[in-house]
Structure formats: structure tokens, C-alpha cells
Amino acid sequence: VLRSGPIVNHDWQEVFFGDGFDVAPLPENNRMVYAMSQGGNLGLVDKVTGKSTFVKPNHPEDVTLRFNWNAALALDPFNNCGLYYGSQFVHYSSDCGASWSIISPDLTTNDTLKQKQDVSGGLTIDATNAENNTTIISIAPSSFNSEIIWVGTDDGRLQLTLDGGASWTDLYSRLPDAPAFGWIPQIELSKVNSQEAFVVVNNYRMNDWSAYLYHTSDMGGTWRRLADDSQVKGFVTSVTQDATKPELLFLGTDVGLYISYDKGSSWHHFDKGLPPVQIRDMKIQPDFDDLVLGTFGRAFWVIDDIGPFRKMVGEDYTKEAFSVLSVSPAYLSQNRSYQGIRFYAQGEFRGDNKDTDAMISLWINPDATDKNNDTDTEDNAGQPEQVNRASRGSKKQNQVSFTILDTVGDTIRRFTRRVEDKGLVRMKWGLEMDGVRGPSRRDPSPDADLPGGGSVMPGSYKVLVEYAGHRDSVQVQVKMDPRIELSDEDLEAMRATRNEINALFKEASAAYDRIKKARKQVELVESLTATLQDSIAKKVAEMNKQQKKDLDMLDELFMDKPNLKGIQRNPNNLMAFLFTARRYSGAYGAPGPNAYIAFEKAGMKLQDTKAKLDTFFDGPWSAYTSFIQSLKFEIFKE
């Protein structure tokens, strides 16, 4: 959600009531969404107004339709208003559910012994449609050919039509070792090969917990079993194939997520931060390359940027000591403030909110040793001199260094991050440039990063990454929030304004450093006072006391007193003026006349403060230093 805070309960909109089923937004207008509930109930819902049009298919004759608790639903790839829906028949609508046609015969076993739920149930009948059997539970229309449709049932039927439903072929008997009457909850058709399909089968309702996944590359002529109990430790519920790297498969099972980098020849259990929960459905979000998981009872999960998994296909990067695997596109976004509750109670649901920074995926080999960090090696050839200078000297262990370069090769940001784990590591660049240090009572450590400054402008940036003497790089695209319209003039005005404010902070910091340096000099004199004659020592102590008092008064021109109790903010000190000016430059867009008044006031306040410093240092401080320099400190006595 593009606002402050986490994802919370009221971010979710219920579009239809039921026990949780498929929903499908119209491809060209996601304001309108199909949503179902048990027994084949189906509505076309306007998410904005709430208008819900009931569009469940009817049979034109006196035939009872059998809809599964989770009936099959699929959008037509060739018609924005086209929809396939499954009972024991395949129903098709070309007008968003206003009218329906039946394009298949009964594609199930039509076993009447499995159709007696309305007359059974023991002492209390429980016929909620969850008990419906001999039904269609998956429909997969081809995106290559409108005549090709795949169908799976809950009683061991895998049906295929090549002529739009005029004729059907049951392929289930061709699946090696497939259990009799197995359920086919999902059919995944390849997005790159019109002949290729993946079929999920499970049979756990019959106490068969084995993993069944099948693959064909010749339109169902031949099949091979891709998942069995030798590598996958849970029955299969879903599968999806990556269109960019077709060898990359994601498998949803009863015990979590499995990944294959070789189209099912081998499987790897993925459990980093993801619980071993049944994954009922998966999709790859194509705009952001995220893997989206719908689970059974443990929420909705997103694995951001599957770029590192794509890297595993065809090249074993795990042998490398260090490399940059991928970086996600980043967005300069404006986020709203909190919606509803800002301070959440303990019982509030708080989901992770994806940010818009550049997420950089790194590989750090746990077995790799530090490389000799020689800046004269070929590794640094062609790199900017400032990068080479940054590489010289000792590096902290478990620290990754980042250098951000713009299109002309200038360094705009340099920062470090500590590595807590090895293997696949993810770190972020917040899209900021190097900032400047403002006035502060604390001295930064010698190797401290500069604080982050203003945001970079949209464009392409090179990220140089270094770890233990190993180096790699990657390009990142920084994009503007598509909801915000900015001209080049607006962007240039933003850049100029932020540079101007940075200059004010830098000038203020240099001025304040004069006070800090003077304090240290007074402290040094105090430490040497004991070497003076008593009469002189007393006079120097009084002078030291007065200098410290004067420096404290000058300090208060910059910022509030230290160690104040409660909340006290002086609106008249320099930092208050500087921070106010910075706030006027925070939004994306050219600042207006009112903002320039704040900038001007901050500049005037800075010059006034510096003038008072000059008065002190040219007067009382000069007299003090002259007197101290005239004294003879006898450190070594006879």
C-alpha cells in the first residue's frame, strides 16, 4: 500500500461472501471482478459501488448442475468479457455472464454413487455443496489457440479439446502411476510453448499422500512424472512455470514451496522465512517479477523478485565467491500518511508492506575466503579513481560496500551494510544521494557513512558492490511514481533546491565545528592548569569558566540545550530554521514562492549566527587565546 505503516485488515476488501474461492478481475478493467462461492454461485462485482450481478449458469433443460465447492473458473485469453466455468459441463460466456452456452458433454465419470450427498449425512444432514463430487475443478484455455481447452475433474478425468469443445479426449490413463479417480486441481499451460502443459494430481482424500506432477511437451501425446516421493515430501497442490526461464518451476505442496531449475528433474525445498504450509495457488506477477502465493490457512505471501532463481538456471553461480544476482526496478514514490489507526494495538494484524527501494540480491559463498585486496589488480581496471581509493585500506569483516554511479560515472552515493548471513543475501539502496552532516555535538566515527541526502532523479544507475575484496556491479532503473506528473523543469528545480539546502547544512556544520574545536581547546587548557602557579591557575580557571559559558550560549544559537527534560523545541535556533526549510523541499515537484521564503529565512538566520560567532572569536576568544599563549606551562618540574 502506497502509504505509511503496514498492510492492515481494513486494506482488504471483501468482494463476495463465501468460504474463500477464486476471484478473477476483468483483464482490461480490474474494477470489475468475478467472484464465486460454494455450489457454483458466481457474481460479477463492481469493487467501487459494490453492485453485484448474479451470473451463475443455468441449464436450459431440467438437468441438475453439479458444481464443486471450488468450481473451475478461467478467463478467456482472447475475449476481455469471456469466461469459462465448470460444473460437470464446461460453460462459456462471451458477454461477462449475461448469457451462457454449454460447450462440452459431461466430462466426469458421472458416478451416481458419488452424488447422494442430499440424502445422506447421518443424524444431521450436512449438504453444503462441499460434498459435491464428479465435478470439474480446473479449466485451462490455451493462450495460443482459442480452440484448445484443458479440463481436470475431481474423479480422475483429464480432458482436452482441440476444436473448441466439439470433441474431447480423456488423457488421464496416459499419466504414469496416476492414482485412480485422482483430483486435478490445477493445469498450468506453458506461456512459451503451445504444446506444453503441467498437470497437478493429488489423492490425499483417499489417504494417498504421494506427490504427483505430470508434464507433456507434445499436447498430451506422451507424459513424464516430474514429482514423486523421492524428492518432494508432500502432496502437490499447485505449480507455475516462469515464462522468462521456462526451466524454472515453482511447486506448491502440503509442506510448502519447492523449486526446480531444470524443469522438474530435481527439486529443492525453499523454507527461508516461509512456513511449511500448504500452497494452494501461485502466480508470477509479470510487472515486478514477484512470486505470489495463496496458502491454505497461513495467509498471502509474496517473494519479491525471482531474479536470483532465474540465475540458477543454466549457470551454477553458487560456485562463485561473490556476485550480484539481480536488482529490482525502483520507484520514487510519494506515500500517504496512515489510514485509520496509526498506533496499532497488540491484536491488530500487521502485514509486511513492500517498499519501493532498489532491492539488490547478492550471492556470498559461505565457503569463500577473502581475496587479496590489491587495488592494482585487473579487477579495478576502468573503475573510477574514487572507487579505487575507497577500496584501499582494511575492510571490516562481514561488510558489504556499495558505490552508486550516475550515467556520467560520478559517484553520488557510497554506503556500507553489515552481512548477518551468507548465501543469498538481499540489501537495499534507498534511492538517496550522499547527504551532508549538519551541526552535531557528536563526532562521527572515521569510517562512518555519510547520511543519506535527497532522492536521485529518475534514470539508470550503476551499483558497484564489494565484499571481502570481491567486486561486481549491476544496473538499476529508477522510475518515477506513475501517479505523479513532473516536467524536466520541475525535476531540475527540485535538484537545485536540495543542493541549496545541503549547502546551508554544510555551512552550518562548519560554523558549529568552530565551537566544538574551541571546547576541546578549553578542556586542554584546563588539563594543563595544574602546572601553573596558584595565582595564575586561579585566573585561568575563571577565564576557562567564562569561555565555556560563552560557548554554551553560542551552542544554543544552533540547537536546543542537551539533556532537556520533557519536550522542548526552540523555534528560534538555527536548526529549527534549517529543518523547516528542508521540509519545504520534501515533496516531488518545484517549490513555490512560500517555500523560497523559508529557504531565504534559513540563509539569513545562518549568516546572523555566523556573525555572532565571528564577534566572539574575534573578541573574547582572541583575547583568551592570546593570554593563554603568553603563559609558560611547565609540564616537567625540577
PDB file of N, CA, C and O in Angstrom, residues 409 577 610:
ATOM      1  N   GLY A 409      29.267   8.592 -14.719  1.00  0.00           N
ATOM      2  CA  GLY A 409      30.331   7.971 -13.938  1.00  0.00           C
ATOM      3  C   GLY A 409      30.662   8.659 -12.639  1.00  0.00           C
ATOM      4  O   GLY A 409      31.621   8.261 -11.963  1.00  0.00           O
ATOM      5  N   PHE A 577      15.251  26.542  11.849  1.00  0.00           N
ATOM      6  CA  PHE A 577      15.094  27.193  10.546  1.00  0.00           C
ATOM      7  C   PHE A 577      15.539  26.265   9.409  1.00  0.00           C
ATOM      8  O   PHE A 577      14.891  26.186   8.362  1.00  0.00           O
ATOM      9  N   LYS A 610      26.468  33.077  12.191  1.00  0.00           N
ATOM     10  CA  LYS A 610      27.905  33.127  11.916  1.00  0.00           C
ATOM     11  C   LYS A 610      28.507  34.467  12.330  1.00  0.00           C
ATOM     12  O   LYS A 610      29.648  34.533  12.813  1.00  0.00           O
TER      13      LYS A 610
END
